[in-house]
């Protein structure tokens, strides 16, 4: 048997899938390829040479076969608790607390401690940032999902408290501000911010409450240097009532948390 | 991966139109941006046309249930939308791409879509497969593990479309999805729309008349918060004799708008 090898042109037309090749030619070529290693090599070169050829196809097929998609990273799992945009606000809050403690330690005899004055309003900035149109770029996308609303907002608030509370407690031990004095006021401010926020928007609510606190308690205390009545044990029932009212308002307004503010 | 079919999916449909609105009013600020809109949309691709400020985005937001109607009646998937509606249930079947959608720049495309799937309360075991499918469907499979901030404008839109369809919605609302897409991507997007529109009610807002003619089964034209015209794209071209524009459809669009404004002016 004298081997007559396939011409380069014939091989290339075969690789291209040229429909005009006669059936008997294709048949003869395929029979030849089965026995001729040299021609198989040449057809291999021709196949690999084609743009978007077998390699791309194989890659696609492999993609389908590896049906197990790449495992998710931790980033979006963390976002289930707090959006990444919350982090800078928490860092800022903790920094402010450190500065307050440093001031109190340096001042020594200064009473009442700065930390105590700040404590009730420390979560406000982060709470406002956690669910706000201006500071969360994905706000509109998030607000339209089934999970939007009270549950998601409380999750994020919980994260804020979980970061702020331990820092406050440790700082309070150093600066002499016991949690007994600030814990309930702090919760009352958080609940009131969420409740007022469901009516006026969280940023406005946080800003308003922060200003009221500064004007009514912080500024006078810095002048008089006496423990404000707000921190006396007698005030605790008032703060507790504020927590209850805040939570109640929030429950009745929960539907508003699933919507965009109507004024934009 | 074969997806399991549950009883809810094969239950018979008990409503006539996926979206139906009756004298719908929606406020933005002090302005009534949607002012007495009647609407009935079934399966298919519906193109929403209108000049800037016509109330398209407000209407989209109301249909996505993020803006509460100020009046009238809105029914989505046979459910009346009011203060007593269980929004979670309805929203699980809605896909929404806002006109300006933000994202977390450090997330990869896959993380972004997975996070959205979680927000849409999809069962955790379905999420990885569904995310891979939609990422391939919008042509971002090779960029799936790249950060969002490295994507071009057109790719971001496609990532946005991927998150909108990840939960296999019955109602898909896309607000200006073709902004930033180049001509080739626009063609691919139209093919995707036709594909999705076979078994979904798709509402696409755009200000490009040619998008609507090419991809939509139905055209809605709104102006000043009211419906001016609803019909097939070819009906729009019928009006083309009078108006100004470069194509019959564009002429029809401008002719209808002018006629509506003349009528509104005459009524005043």
Short mmCIF file of C-alpha atoms in Angstrom, two decimals:
data_model
loop_
_atom_site.label_atom_id
_atom_site.label_comp_id
_atom_site.label_asym_id
_atom_site.label_seq_id
_atom_site.Cartn_x
_atom_site.Cartn_y
_atom_site.Cartn_z
CA UNK A 1 0.00 0.00 0.00
CA UNK A 2 1.60 3.22 -1.13
CA UNK A 3 0.55 5.94 1.28
CA UNK A 4 -0.72 9.04 -0.46
CA UNK A 5 -1.03 11.72 2.17
CA UNK A 6 -3.78 14.33 2.38
CA UNK A 7 -2.94 17.73 0.92
CA UNK A 8 -2.67 20.67 3.29
CA UNK A 9 -5.60 22.36 1.52
CA UNK A 10 -7.83 19.32 1.97
CA UNK A 11 -6.95 19.10 5.67
CA UNK A 12 -7.74 22.74 6.23
CA UNK A 13 -11.06 22.50 4.44
CA UNK A 14 -11.89 19.46 6.56
CA UNK A 15 -11.00 21.32 9.77
CA UNK A 16 -13.09 24.31 8.69
CA UNK A 17 -16.05 21.98 8.23
CA UNK A 18 -16.38 22.91 4.54
CA UNK A 19 -19.74 21.57 3.44
CA UNK A 20 -18.71 21.43 -0.21
CA UNK A 21 -16.29 18.57 0.34
CA UNK A 22 -17.69 15.48 -1.38
CA UNK A 23 -18.83 12.75 0.96
CA UNK A 24 -16.50 10.15 -0.57
CA UNK A 25 -13.50 12.47 -0.15
CA UNK A 26 -14.35 13.01 3.51
CA UNK A 27 -14.78 9.29 3.97
CA UNK A 28 -11.45 8.51 2.33
CA UNK A 29 -9.72 11.19 4.38
CA UNK A 30 -11.13 9.92 7.66
CA UNK A 31 -10.14 6.34 6.78
CA UNK A 32 -6.63 7.58 6.02
CA UNK A 33 -6.39 9.59 9.25
CA UNK A 34 -7.14 6.48 11.26
CA UNK A 35 -3.99 4.80 9.99
CA UNK A 36 -1.62 7.73 9.31
CA UNK A 37 0.01 9.29 12.29
CA UNK A 38 1.71 12.03 10.25
CA UNK A 39 -1.56 13.34 8.88
CA UNK A 40 -3.14 13.23 12.35
CA UNK A 41 -0.34 15.42 13.63
CA UNK A 42 -0.87 17.86 10.77
CA UNK A 43 -4.60 18.01 11.41
CA UNK A 44 -3.86 18.64 15.09
CA UNK A 45 -1.71 21.62 14.14
CA UNK A 46 -4.45 22.90 11.82
CA UNK A 47 -7.09 22.60 14.56
CA UNK A 48 -4.97 24.40 17.14
CA UNK A 49 -4.13 27.12 14.62
CA UNK A 50 -7.74 28.15 14.17
CA UNK A 51 -8.84 31.27 16.02
CA UNK A 52 -11.38 30.43 18.71
CA UNK A 53 -10.85 26.79 17.89
CA UNK A 54 -10.89 23.65 19.92
CA UNK A 55 -9.11 25.15 22.96
CA UNK A 56 -11.82 27.73 23.50
CA UNK A 57 -14.49 25.10 22.99
CA UNK A 58 -12.78 22.77 25.44
CA UNK A 59 -12.54 25.56 28.00
CA UNK A 60 -16.25 26.17 27.64
CA UNK A 61 -17.04 22.49 28.03
CA UNK A 62 -14.84 22.28 31.13
CA UNK A 63 -16.68 25.25 32.59
CA UNK A 64 -19.95 23.36 32.22
CA UNK A 65 -18.44 20.18 33.63
CA UNK A 66 -17.02 21.93 36.69
CA UNK A 67 -20.54 22.76 37.73
CA UNK A 68 -19.29 23.67 41.18
CA UNK A 69 -18.78 27.44 40.87
CA UNK A 70 -15.96 29.11 42.73
CA UNK A 71 -16.74 29.25 46.45
CA UNK A 72 -17.90 32.63 47.70
CA UNK A 73 -15.45 34.70 49.65
CA UNK A 74 -16.15 36.02 53.12
CA UNK A 75 -16.78 39.53 51.89
CA UNK A 76 -20.43 39.16 50.94
CA UNK A 77 -21.10 36.95 53.95
CA UNK A 78 -19.90 39.78 56.17
CA UNK A 79 -22.17 42.14 54.21
CA UNK A 80 -25.15 40.16 55.47
CA UNK A 81 -24.47 41.78 58.83
CA UNK A 82 -23.17 45.16 57.79
CA UNK A 83 -22.45 46.83 54.46
CA UNK A 84 -18.76 47.61 53.86
CA UNK A 85 -19.61 51.31 53.90
CA UNK A 86 -20.26 51.06 57.65
CA UNK A 87 -16.62 50.30 58.52
CA UNK A 88 -15.24 53.87 58.23
CA UNK A 89 -17.99 55.17 60.53
CA UNK A 90 -17.23 52.55 63.17
CA UNK A 91 -13.53 53.36 62.95
CA UNK A 92 -14.32 57.05 63.37
CA UNK A 93 -16.54 56.39 66.40
CA UNK A 94 -13.93 54.23 68.11
CA UNK A 95 -11.28 56.87 67.43
CA UNK A 96 -13.42 59.57 69.03
CA UNK A 97 -13.90 57.34 72.08
CA UNK A 98 -10.14 56.82 72.40
CA UNK A 99 -9.60 60.57 72.27
CA UNK A 100 -12.24 61.11 74.97
CA UNK A 101 -10.59 58.50 77.23
CA UNK A 102 -7.17 60.06 76.61
CA UNK A 103 -8.53 63.49 77.58
CA UNK A 104 -10.08 62.09 80.73
CA UNK A 105 -6.86 60.31 81.76
CA UNK A 106 -4.78 63.43 81.11
CA UNK A 107 -7.22 65.74 82.89
CA UNK A 108 -7.21 63.44 85.91
CA UNK A 109 -9.50 65.17 88.33
CA UNK A 110 -11.84 66.50 85.65
CA UNK A 111 -15.39 65.41 86.51
CA UNK A 112 -17.67 64.21 84.98
CA UNK A 113 -15.64 62.33 82.35
CA UNK A 114 -15.92 63.35 78.69
CA UNK A 115 -16.52 59.72 77.87
CA UNK A 116 -19.66 59.65 79.98
CA UNK A 117 -21.03 62.75 78.23
CA UNK A 118 -20.38 61.19 74.83
CA UNK A 119 -21.50 57.66 75.67
CA UNK A 120 -25.27 57.94 75.02
CA UNK A 121 -24.81 59.37 71.51
CA UNK A 122 -21.80 57.34 70.35
CA UNK A 123 -23.74 54.82 68.21
CA UNK A 124 -25.75 57.53 66.41
CA UNK A 125 -23.44 58.32 63.50
CA UNK A 126 -22.89 54.66 62.64
CA UNK A 127 -26.56 53.78 63.07
CA UNK A 128 -27.48 56.55 60.64
CA UNK A 129 -24.82 55.38 58.19
CA UNK A 130 -26.04 51.80 58.37
CA UNK A 131 -29.34 52.49 56.64
CA UNK A 132 -29.13 55.69 54.73
CA UNK A 133 -29.64 56.57 51.13
CA UNK A 134 -26.79 59.04 50.98
CA UNK A 135 -24.13 56.82 52.50
CA UNK A 136 -24.95 53.37 51.20
CA UNK A 137 -24.46 53.25 47.42
CA UNK A 138 -26.52 50.07 47.13
CA UNK A 139 -29.42 51.59 49.08
CA UNK A 140 -32.02 51.58 46.31
CA UNK A 141 -31.09 48.04 45.23
CA UNK A 142 -31.27 46.87 48.84
CA UNK A 143 -34.51 48.69 49.64
CA UNK A 144 -36.34 46.86 46.83
CA UNK A 145 -35.46 43.38 48.08
CA UNK A 146 -37.65 41.16 50.26
CA UNK A 147 -35.16 41.27 53.11
CA UNK A 148 -35.22 45.08 53.35
CA UNK A 149 -36.92 46.49 56.40
CA UNK A 150 -36.88 46.17 60.15
CA UNK A 151 -34.92 42.92 60.31
CA UNK A 152 -32.04 44.14 58.15
CA UNK A 153 -31.95 47.47 59.98
CA UNK A 154 -31.80 45.77 63.39
CA UNK A 155 -29.06 43.44 62.18
CA UNK A 156 -26.95 46.42 61.21
CA UNK A 157 -27.76 48.27 64.43
CA UNK A 158 -26.72 45.20 66.40
CA UNK A 159 -23.34 45.23 64.66
CA UNK A 160 -22.87 48.88 65.58
CA UNK A 161 -23.72 48.21 69.24
CA UNK A 162 -21.52 45.10 69.29
CA UNK A 163 -18.54 47.23 68.25
CA UNK A 164 -19.29 50.35 70.31
CA UNK A 165 -20.42 48.80 73.60
CA UNK A 166 -17.20 46.87 74.44
CA UNK A 167 -15.08 49.93 73.65
CA UNK A 168 -17.32 52.08 75.83
CA UNK A 169 -17.18 49.57 78.67
CA UNK A 170 -13.39 49.28 78.69
CA UNK A 171 -12.98 53.02 78.16
CA UNK A 172 -15.46 53.64 80.95
CA UNK A 173 -13.43 51.52 83.40
CA UNK A 174 -10.34 53.59 82.58
CA UNK A 175 -12.05 56.97 82.65
CA UNK A 176 -14.37 56.24 85.55
CA UNK A 177 -17.70 56.07 83.68
CA UNK A 178 -19.63 53.03 84.84
CA UNK A 179 -22.01 51.29 82.39
CA UNK A 180 -24.71 51.66 85.05
CA UNK A 181 -24.86 55.35 84.20
CA UNK A 182 -24.69 55.28 80.39
CA UNK A 183 -26.07 51.93 79.21
CA UNK A 184 -29.80 52.69 79.31
CA UNK A 185 -29.42 56.26 77.93
CA UNK A 186 -27.32 54.83 75.10
CA UNK A 187 -30.03 52.29 74.19
CA UNK A 188 -32.67 55.02 74.48
CA UNK A 189 -30.83 57.24 72.00
CA UNK A 190 -30.36 54.33 69.59
CA UNK A 191 -34.04 53.36 69.71
CA UNK A 192 -35.17 56.98 69.38
CA UNK A 193 -32.90 57.53 66.39
CA UNK A 194 -34.35 54.50 64.62
CA UNK A 195 -37.90 55.57 65.47
CA UNK A 196 -37.50 59.20 64.44
CA UNK A 197 -35.48 58.03 61.44
CA UNK A 198 -38.43 56.02 60.15
CA UNK A 199 -40.34 59.31 59.97
CA UNK A 200 -37.76 61.96 59.06
CA UNK A 201 -34.84 59.92 57.73
CA UNK A 202 -32.03 58.47 59.83
CA UNK A 203 -29.43 61.11 59.08
CA UNK A 204 -31.74 63.92 60.12
CA UNK A 205 -32.84 62.02 63.24
CA UNK A 206 -29.27 61.29 64.35
CA UNK A 207 -28.16 64.84 63.69
CA UNK A 208 -31.15 66.32 65.52
CA UNK A 209 -30.83 64.13 68.60
CA UNK A 210 -27.06 64.69 68.70
CA UNK A 211 -27.54 68.47 68.61
CA UNK A 212 -30.23 68.39 71.29
CA UNK A 213 -27.98 66.30 73.56
CA UNK A 214 -25.02 68.62 72.97
CA UNK A 215 -27.03 71.76 73.67
CA UNK A 216 -29.01 70.44 76.64
CA UNK A 217 -26.40 68.37 78.48
CA UNK A 218 -22.85 68.42 77.07
CA UNK A 219 -22.41 72.20 76.75
CA UNK A 220 -23.83 73.10 80.22
CA UNK A 221 -21.82 70.35 81.88
CA UNK A 222 -18.56 71.56 80.35
CA UNK A 223 -19.26 74.89 82.05
CA UNK A 224 -20.67 73.76 85.42
CA UNK A 225 -18.55 70.59 85.74
CA UNK A 226 -21.30 68.87 87.68
CA UNK A 227 -22.80 65.46 86.94
CA UNK A 228 -25.90 66.14 84.83
CA UNK A 229 -29.20 65.01 86.27
CA UNK A 230 -29.67 62.83 83.18
CA UNK A 231 -27.09 60.40 84.57
CA UNK A 232 -28.55 60.22 88.10
CA UNK A 233 -30.18 56.86 88.96
CA UNK A 234 -33.51 58.71 89.30
CA UNK A 235 -33.49 59.38 85.55
CA UNK A 236 -33.22 55.72 84.58
CA UNK A 237 -37.03 55.11 84.40
CA UNK A 238 -37.31 58.04 81.96
CA UNK A 239 -34.63 56.55 79.72
CA UNK A 240 -36.23 53.12 79.93
CA UNK A 241 -39.55 54.65 78.91
CA UNK A 242 -37.80 56.26 75.92
CA UNK A 243 -36.50 52.82 74.87
CA UNK A 244 -40.02 51.36 75.02
CA UNK A 245 -41.60 54.27 73.13
CA UNK A 246 -38.85 54.16 70.49
CA UNK A 247 -39.29 50.44 69.88
CA UNK A 248 -43.09 50.81 69.75
CA UNK A 249 -42.91 53.63 67.17
CA UNK A 250 -40.43 51.60 65.14
CA UNK A 251 -42.77 48.60 65.08
CA UNK A 252 -45.70 50.64 63.82
CA UNK A 253 -43.56 52.36 61.20
CA UNK A 254 -41.85 49.19 59.97
CA UNK A 255 -43.48 49.42 56.55
CA UNK A 256 -41.73 52.76 55.89
CA UNK A 257 -38.38 51.03 56.28
CA UNK A 258 -38.97 49.07 53.08
CA UNK A 259 -39.41 52.20 50.98
CA UNK A 260 -37.42 55.10 49.64
CA UNK A 261 -38.02 58.42 51.36
CA UNK A 262 -40.85 60.01 49.36
CA UNK A 263 -39.24 63.44 49.19
CA UNK A 264 -36.69 62.60 46.53
CA UNK B 1 -27.29 21.45 37.55
CA UNK B 2 -30.96 20.52 37.34
CA UNK B 3 -33.17 22.80 39.38
CA UNK B 4 -35.96 21.24 41.40
CA UNK B 5 -39.44 22.48 40.52
CA UNK B 6 -41.66 23.17 43.48
CA UNK B 7 -45.44 23.18 43.77
CA UNK B 8 -45.69 26.98 43.74
CA UNK B 9 -44.04 27.12 40.33
CA UNK B 10 -46.49 24.83 38.61
CA UNK B 11 -49.57 26.24 40.31
CA UNK B 12 -52.00 27.75 37.77
CA UNK B 13 -51.92 31.50 37.33
CA UNK B 14 -54.89 33.20 38.92
CA UNK B 15 -54.49 36.69 37.53
CA UNK B 16 -54.91 38.24 34.11
CA UNK B 17 -51.94 40.55 34.00
CA UNK B 18 -48.68 40.54 35.94
CA UNK B 19 -48.86 44.31 36.41
CA UNK B 20 -52.12 46.19 36.51
CA UNK B 21 -52.70 49.73 37.68
CA UNK B 22 -55.87 51.75 37.89
CA UNK B 23 -55.73 55.58 38.19
CA UNK B 24 -52.32 55.19 39.85
CA UNK B 25 -50.88 58.33 41.48
CA UNK B 26 -47.31 58.52 42.81
CA UNK B 27 -45.73 61.56 44.36
CA UNK B 28 -42.07 62.59 44.24
CA UNK B 29 -41.51 65.50 46.55
CA UNK B 30 -44.44 67.87 46.06
CA UNK B 31 -44.98 66.92 42.43
CA UNK B 32 -47.39 64.20 41.32
CA UNK B 33 -44.98 62.48 38.93
CA UNK B 34 -47.39 59.68 38.05
CA UNK B 35 -50.82 61.18 37.70
CA UNK B 36 -53.70 58.82 36.99
CA UNK B 37 -51.98 56.01 35.12
CA UNK B 38 -53.93 53.04 33.80
CA UNK B 39 -51.84 50.04 32.97
CA UNK B 40 -52.18 46.37 32.20
CA UNK B 41 -49.08 44.38 31.32
CA UNK B 42 -48.77 40.63 30.79
CA UNK B 43 -45.85 38.46 29.74
CA UNK B 44 -43.58 39.90 27.09
CA UNK B 45 -41.18 42.81 26.72
CA UNK B 46 -42.81 46.19 27.21
CA UNK B 47 -40.86 49.28 26.26
CA UNK B 48 -41.52 52.40 28.31
CA UNK B 49 -40.82 55.55 26.32
CA UNK B 50 -41.15 59.15 27.31
CA UNK B 51 -39.25 62.41 27.53
CA UNK B 52 -37.05 63.18 30.55
CA UNK B 53 -39.23 64.06 33.52
CA UNK B 54 -42.22 62.15 32.18
CA UNK B 55 -42.39 60.08 35.36
CA UNK B 56 -40.73 56.91 34.05
CA UNK B 57 -38.38 56.44 36.98
CA UNK B 58 -41.08 57.23 39.55
CA UNK B 59 -43.38 54.73 37.86
CA UNK B 60 -40.62 52.09 37.92
CA UNK B 61 -40.03 52.72 41.62
CA UNK B 62 -43.71 52.41 42.40
CA UNK B 63 -43.89 49.12 40.49
CA UNK B 64 -40.77 47.93 42.34
CA UNK B 65 -42.74 48.74 45.54
CA UNK B 66 -40.10 51.13 46.89
CA UNK B 67 -42.41 54.14 46.51
CA UNK B 68 -45.86 54.00 48.00
CA UNK B 69 -48.62 55.14 45.63
CA UNK B 70 -50.43 58.28 46.75
CA UNK B 71 -53.67 57.10 45.18
CA UNK B 72 -55.27 54.65 42.80
CA UNK B 73 -54.82 50.92 42.77
CA UNK B 74 -51.83 48.75 41.98
CA UNK B 75 -51.91 44.98 41.52
CA UNK B 76 -48.73 42.95 41.09
CA UNK B 77 -49.00 39.23 40.33
CA UNK B 78 -52.64 39.34 41.39
CA UNK B 79 -51.84 40.89 44.78
CA UNK B 80 -53.16 44.29 45.72
CA UNK B 81 -50.29 46.49 46.90
CA UNK B 82 -51.34 48.48 49.95
CA UNK B 83 -50.32 48.90 53.56
CA UNK B 84 -51.42 45.37 54.47
CA UNK B 85 -49.60 43.54 51.69
CA UNK B 86 -46.89 41.04 52.59
CA UNK B 87 -44.16 42.78 50.61
CA UNK B 88 -41.62 39.99 51.13
CA UNK B 89 -43.75 37.55 49.18
CA UNK B 90 -44.31 39.91 46.23
CA UNK B 91 -40.74 41.14 46.11
CA UNK B 92 -39.30 37.65 45.82
CA UNK B 93 -40.78 37.56 42.31
CA UNK B 94 -39.61 41.00 41.22
CA UNK B 95 -36.28 41.88 39.62
CA UNK B 96 -35.35 45.55 39.62
CA UNK B 97 -32.48 47.51 38.13
CA UNK B 98 -32.62 51.17 39.22
CA UNK B 99 -31.48 53.87 36.83
CA UNK B 100 -28.52 54.76 39.01
CA UNK B 101 -27.50 51.73 40.95
CA UNK B 102 -24.65 51.79 43.39
CA UNK B 103 -22.50 48.90 44.48
CA UNK B 104 -19.63 48.17 46.82
CA UNK B 105 -16.49 48.70 44.70
CA UNK B 106 -14.41 46.05 46.47
CA UNK B 107 -16.94 43.29 45.80
CA UNK B 108 -16.33 40.99 42.86
CA UNK B 109 -19.15 40.52 40.35
CA UNK B 110 -19.87 37.12 41.86
CA UNK B 111 -19.97 38.49 45.42
CA UNK B 112 -22.24 41.32 44.33
CA UNK B 113 -24.74 38.99 42.67
CA UNK B 114 -24.52 36.48 45.56
CA UNK B 115 -25.19 39.24 48.06
CA UNK B 116 -28.22 40.39 46.06
CA UNK B 117 -29.44 36.78 45.85
CA UNK B 118 -29.22 36.58 49.63
CA UNK B 119 -31.17 39.85 49.98
CA UNK B 120 -33.79 38.32 47.70
CA UNK B 121 -34.11 35.43 50.15
CA UNK B 122 -33.14 32.72 47.68
CA UNK B 123 -32.49 29.30 49.27
CA UNK B 124 -28.77 29.16 50.10
CA UNK B 125 -28.16 25.93 48.21
CA UNK B 126 -29.49 27.44 44.94
CA UNK B 127 -27.40 30.58 45.11
CA UNK B 128 -23.98 29.51 43.67
CA UNK B 129 -25.53 27.76 40.67
CA UNK B 130 -28.01 30.56 39.95
CA UNK B 131 -25.27 33.17 40.20
CA UNK B 132 -23.04 31.28 37.77
CA UNK B 133 -25.93 30.93 35.31
CA UNK B 134 -26.85 34.62 35.25
CA UNK B 135 -23.24 35.76 35.10
CA UNK B 136 -22.80 33.58 32.00
CA UNK B 137 -26.08 34.79 30.60
CA UNK B 138 -25.04 38.43 30.64
CA UNK B 139 -21.60 37.54 29.24
CA UNK B 140 -19.51 38.30 32.32
CA UNK B 141 -18.29 34.75 33.04
CA UNK B 142 -14.66 35.69 32.36
CA UNK B 143 -14.87 38.71 34.70
CA UNK B 144 -16.91 37.04 37.46
CA UNK B 145 -14.08 37.15 39.98
CA UNK B 146 -12.91 40.68 39.18
CA UNK B 147 -13.72 43.56 41.49
CA UNK B 148 -16.65 45.77 40.53
CA UNK B 149 -14.45 48.87 40.45
CA UNK B 150 -12.38 47.40 37.60
CA UNK B 151 -15.39 47.02 35.29
CA UNK B 152 -16.35 49.40 32.49
CA UNK B 153 -19.70 51.18 32.43
CA UNK B 154 -21.25 48.63 30.10
CA UNK B 155 -20.04 45.72 32.23
CA UNK B 156 -21.50 47.34 35.36
CA UNK B 157 -24.88 47.58 33.64
CA UNK B 158 -24.62 43.91 32.76
CA UNK B 159 -23.75 43.05 36.35
CA UNK B 160 -26.84 45.05 37.33
CA UNK B 161 -28.95 43.06 34.90
CA UNK B 162 -27.47 39.84 36.31
CA UNK B 163 -28.59 40.72 39.85
CA UNK B 164 -32.05 41.64 38.54
CA UNK B 165 -32.63 38.23 36.94
CA UNK B 166 -30.84 36.05 39.50
CA UNK B 167 -34.08 35.17 41.29
CA UNK B 168 -35.94 34.21 38.05
CA UNK B 169 -38.43 37.04 38.58
CA UNK B 170 -41.95 37.06 37.15
CA UNK B 171 -41.76 40.82 36.86
CA UNK B 172 -38.54 42.38 35.63
CA UNK B 173 -38.17 46.16 35.85
CA UNK B 174 -35.18 47.69 34.08
CA UNK B 175 -34.73 51.44 34.29
CA UNK B 176 -32.55 52.73 31.43
CA UNK B 177 -30.53 49.50 31.14
CA UNK B 178 -28.93 50.34 27.78
CA UNK B 179 -27.13 53.47 28.98
CA UNK B 180 -23.39 52.90 28.57
CA UNK B 181 -23.70 49.81 26.39
CA UNK B 182 -21.85 49.86 23.07
CA UNK B 183 -23.74 48.84 19.89
CA UNK B 184 -22.63 45.22 20.06
CA UNK B 185 -23.57 44.87 23.73
CA UNK B 186 -26.88 46.53 22.93
CA UNK B 187 -27.63 43.83 20.37
CA UNK B 188 -26.74 41.10 22.88
CA UNK B 189 -28.92 42.82 25.46
CA UNK B 190 -31.89 42.87 23.09
CA UNK B 191 -31.47 39.14 22.48
CA UNK B 192 -31.39 38.58 26.25
CA UNK B 193 -34.56 40.67 26.63
CA UNK B 194 -36.43 38.67 24.01
CA UNK B 195 -35.27 35.46 25.70
CA UNK B 196 -36.32 36.55 29.21
CA UNK B 197 -39.57 38.07 27.89
CA UNK B 198 -40.89 34.71 26.73
CA UNK B 199 -42.09 33.77 30.20
CA UNK B 200 -41.66 37.00 32.18
CA UNK B 201 -43.31 40.38 32.27
CA UNK B 202 -40.45 42.74 31.40
CA UNK B 203 -40.79 46.51 31.57
CA UNK B 204 -37.82 48.41 30.12
CA UNK B 205 -37.66 52.16 30.32
CA UNK B 206 -35.52 53.92 27.76
CA UNK B 207 -35.35 57.13 25.81
CA UNK B 208 -33.99 55.37 22.74
CA UNK B 209 -36.84 54.68 20.35
CA UNK B 210 -34.78 52.19 18.34
CA UNK B 211 -34.26 49.95 21.40
CA UNK B 212 -38.00 49.63 21.75
CA UNK B 213 -38.68 48.93 18.10
CA UNK B 214 -35.98 46.26 18.00
CA UNK B 215 -36.65 44.33 21.19
CA UNK B 216 -40.13 45.02 22.50
CA UNK B 217 -43.44 43.35 21.81
CA UNK B 218 -45.31 46.34 23.13
CA UNK B 219 -44.69 50.09 23.51
CA UNK B 220 -45.92 52.38 26.27
CA UNK B 221 -45.52 56.10 25.81
CA UNK B 222 -45.89 58.29 28.89
CA UNK B 223 -45.79 62.02 29.29
CA UNK B 224 -46.49 64.17 32.34
CA UNK B 225 -47.31 61.09 34.37
CA UNK B 226 -50.00 59.83 32.05
CA UNK B 227 -50.23 57.16 29.38
CA UNK B 228 -50.20 58.67 25.91
CA UNK B 229 -50.11 55.54 23.82
CA UNK B 230 -49.94 51.77 24.17
CA UNK B 231 -49.56 49.43 21.22
CA UNK B 232 -47.22 47.42 19.05
CA UNK B 233 -44.01 49.08 17.80
CA UNK B 234 -45.45 48.95 14.28
CA UNK B 235 -48.46 51.00 15.47
CA UNK B 236 -46.00 53.67 16.58
CA UNK B 237 -44.67 53.82 13.03
CA UNK B 238 -48.19 54.37 11.68
CA UNK B 239 -48.19 57.76 13.38
CA UNK B 240 -44.87 58.60 11.72
CA UNK B 241 -46.38 60.62 8.88
CA UNK B 242 -46.77 63.79 10.95
CA UNK B 243 -43.88 64.06 13.41
CA UNK B 244 -40.21 64.85 13.15
CA UNK B 245 -37.36 62.35 13.52
CA UNK B 246 -34.97 60.11 11.64
CA UNK B 247 -37.01 56.92 11.55
CA UNK B 248 -40.74 56.20 11.22
CA UNK B 249 -40.86 55.16 14.88
CA UNK B 250 -39.15 58.35 16.05
CA UNK B 251 -41.54 60.42 13.95
CA UNK B 252 -44.46 58.53 15.45
CA UNK B 253 -43.06 59.15 18.94
CA UNK B 254 -42.79 62.90 18.45
CA UNK B 255 -46.17 63.12 16.67
CA UNK B 256 -47.93 61.35 19.56
CA UNK B 257 -46.23 63.57 22.14
CA UNK B 258 -47.19 66.72 20.29
CA UNK B 259 -50.77 65.58 19.92
CA UNK B 260 -51.01 64.72 23.63
CA UNK B 261 -49.56 68.07 24.67
CA UNK B 262 -51.92 69.94 22.34
CA UNK B 263 -54.87 68.05 23.86
CA UNK B 264 -53.66 68.66 27.40
CA UNK B 265 -53.17 72.35 26.59
CA UNK B 266 -56.64 72.57 25.01
CA UNK B 267 -58.28 70.98 28.04
CA UNK B 268 -56.71 73.51 30.38
#
